[in-house]
């Protein structure tokens, strides 16, 4: 059993190395620079070793995205901590979402922009996706009153995604991020009551 445990640990370590390297390359050079040939060179494993862990580049991108949703869930939960009021909580979470997107553009692309087979609300939705949605949902629930929390969360998420995407592609004025987040939160809270 000890040999099998060691092999499993080594396999998980190689998977983590592959996803970490793919993410680092994507953040520094964009997803187009991430190829199996480039990854195999960077991590010093052959391409067949990559394919033992991931069937395709799409599988690698999806693994990176799943990791990203776990990080986003942690980020949103941390933003909620210490919020004295629901109004403050919603604003802190919205700002944290925006900051996460700005700080991790390639990761954000893997999570939300690139085409993947990852789906929310499906039987096979990976746990980190559910955790990220739940972290946002718990915050929205503080101002939802008697309205459908899931739909409100989807609308809030979509608005945050729009602001993050348009902001980082220079389609919005860069010096107004905070004002846009504050306006979104204020309007969202005002509509809740």
JSON list of N, CA and C in Angstrom, two decimals, residues 98 163 166-167 172-185:
[
{"chain": "A", "resi": 98, "resn": "UNK", "atom": "N", "xyz": [-13.96, 41.94, -8.13]},
{"chain": "A", "resi": 98, "resn": "UNK", "atom": "CA", "xyz": [-13.33, 42.80, -9.13]},
{"chain": "A", "resi": 98, "resn": "UNK", "atom": "C", "xyz": [-11.80, 42.75, -9.02]},
{"chain": "A", "resi": 163, "resn": "UNK", "atom": "N", "xyz": [-18.59, 44.17, -15.29]},
{"chain": "A", "resi": 163, "resn": "UNK", "atom": "CA", "xyz": [-17.70, 45.25, -14.86]},
{"chain": "A", "resi": 163, "resn": "UNK", "atom": "C", "xyz": [-16.24, 44.80, -14.91]},
{"chain": "A", "resi": 166, "resn": "UNK", "atom": "N", "xyz": [-15.21, 44.30, -18.80]},
{"chain": "A", "resi": 166, "resn": "UNK", "atom": "CA", "xyz": [-15.11, 45.58, -19.51]},
{"chain": "A", "resi": 166, "resn": "UNK", "atom": "C", "xyz": [-14.00, 46.45, -18.92]},
{"chain": "A", "resi": 167, "resn": "UNK", "atom": "N", "xyz": [-13.81, 46.38, -17.63]},
{"chain": "A", "resi": 167, "resn": "UNK", "atom": "CA", "xyz": [-12.77, 47.17, -16.99]},
{"chain": "A", "resi": 167, "resn": "UNK", "atom": "C", "xyz": [-11.37, 46.72, -17.39]},
{"chain": "A", "resi": 172, "resn": "UNK", "atom": "N", "xyz": [-13.91, 50.63, -20.06]},
{"chain": "A", "resi": 172, "resn": "UNK", "atom": "CA", "xyz": [-14.47, 51.53, -19.06]},
{"chain": "A", "resi": 172, "resn": "UNK", "atom": "C", "xyz": [-13.34, 52.42, -18.55]},
{"chain": "A", "resi": 173, "resn": "UNK", "atom": "N", "xyz": [-13.71, 53.56, -18.01]},
{"chain": "A", "resi": 173, "resn": "UNK", "atom": "CA", "xyz": [-12.70, 54.47, -17.47]},
{"chain": "A", "resi": 173, "resn": "UNK", "atom": "C", "xyz": [-12.00, 53.79, -16.29]},
{"chain": "A", "resi": 174, "resn": "UNK", "atom": "N", "xyz": [-10.68, 53.68, -16.34]},
{"chain": "A", "resi": 174, "resn": "UNK", "atom": "CA", "xyz": [-9.96, 52.93, -15.30]},
{"chain": "A", "resi": 174, "resn": "UNK", "atom": "C", "xyz": [-10.01, 53.55, -13.92]},
{"chain": "A", "resi": 175, "resn": "UNK", "atom": "N", "xyz": [-10.20, 54.82, -13.82]},
{"chain": "A", "resi": 175, "resn": "UNK", "atom": "CA", "xyz": [-10.20, 55.47, -12.52]},
{"chain": "A", "resi": 175, "resn": "UNK", "atom": "C", "xyz": [-11.57, 55.51, -11.85]},
{"chain": "A", "resi": 176, "resn": "UNK", "atom": "N", "xyz": [-12.52, 54.75, -12.36]},
{"chain": "A", "resi": 176, "resn": "UNK", "atom": "CA", "xyz": [-13.89, 54.76, -11.80]},
{"chain": "A", "resi": 176, "resn": "UNK", "atom": "C", "xyz": [-14.34, 53.38, -11.30]},
{"chain": "A", "resi": 177, "resn": "UNK", "atom": "N", "xyz": [-13.39, 52.46, -11.10]},
{"chain": "A", "resi": 177, "resn": "UNK", "atom": "CA", "xyz": [-13.75, 51.12, -10.64]},
{"chain": "A", "resi": 177, "resn": "UNK", "atom": "C", "xyz": [-14.55, 51.16, -9.33]},
{"chain": "A", "resi": 178, "resn": "UNK", "atom": "N", "xyz": [-14.05, 51.89, -8.36]},
{"chain": "A", "resi": 178, "resn": "UNK", "atom": "CA", "xyz": [-14.72, 51.95, -7.06]},
{"chain": "A", "resi": 178, "resn": "UNK", "atom": "C", "xyz": [-16.09, 52.57, -7.18]},
{"chain": "A", "resi": 179, "resn": "UNK", "atom": "N", "xyz": [-16.21, 53.62, -7.96]},
{"chain": "A", "resi": 179, "resn": "UNK", "atom": "CA", "xyz": [-17.52, 54.27, -8.13]},
{"chain": "A", "resi": 179, "resn": "UNK", "atom": "C", "xyz": [-18.52, 53.32, -8.79]},
{"chain": "A", "resi": 180, "resn": "UNK", "atom": "N", "xyz": [-18.08, 52.55, -9.75]},
{"chain": "A", "resi": 180, "resn": "UNK", "atom": "CA", "xyz": [-18.99, 51.59, -10.42]},
{"chain": "A", "resi": 180, "resn": "UNK", "atom": "C", "xyz": [-19.44, 50.51, -9.45]},
{"chain": "A", "resi": 181, "resn": "UNK", "atom": "N", "xyz": [-18.51, 49.97, -8.68]},
{"chain": "A", "resi": 181, "resn": "UNK", "atom": "CA", "xyz": [-18.86, 48.94, -7.69]},
{"chain": "A", "resi": 181, "resn": "UNK", "atom": "C", "xyz": [-19.83, 49.52, -6.66]},
{"chain": "A", "resi": 182, "resn": "UNK", "atom": "N", "xyz": [-19.54, 50.71, -6.16]},
{"chain": "A", "resi": 182, "resn": "UNK", "atom": "CA", "xyz": [-20.43, 51.34, -5.18]},
{"chain": "A", "resi": 182, "resn": "UNK", "atom": "C", "xyz": [-21.83, 51.58, -5.75]},
{"chain": "A", "resi": 183, "resn": "UNK", "atom": "N", "xyz": [-21.90, 52.02, -6.98]},
{"chain": "A", "resi": 183, "resn": "UNK", "atom": "CA", "xyz": [-23.20, 52.25, -7.62]},
{"chain": "A", "resi": 183, "resn": "UNK", "atom": "C", "xyz": [-23.96, 50.93, -7.78]},
{"chain": "A", "resi": 184, "resn": "UNK", "atom": "N", "xyz": [-23.28, 49.90, -8.22]},
{"chain": "A", "resi": 184, "resn": "UNK", "atom": "CA", "xyz": [-23.92, 48.59, -8.37]},
{"chain": "A", "resi": 184, "resn": "UNK", "atom": "C", "xyz": [-24.47, 48.12, -7.03]},
{"chain": "A", "resi": 185, "resn": "UNK", "atom": "N", "xyz": [-23.68, 48.18, -6.00]},
{"chain": "A", "resi": 185, "resn": "UNK", "atom": "CA", "xyz": [-24.10, 47.73, -4.68]},
{"chain": "A", "resi": 185, "resn": "UNK", "atom": "C", "xyz": [-25.27, 48.56, -4.18]}
]
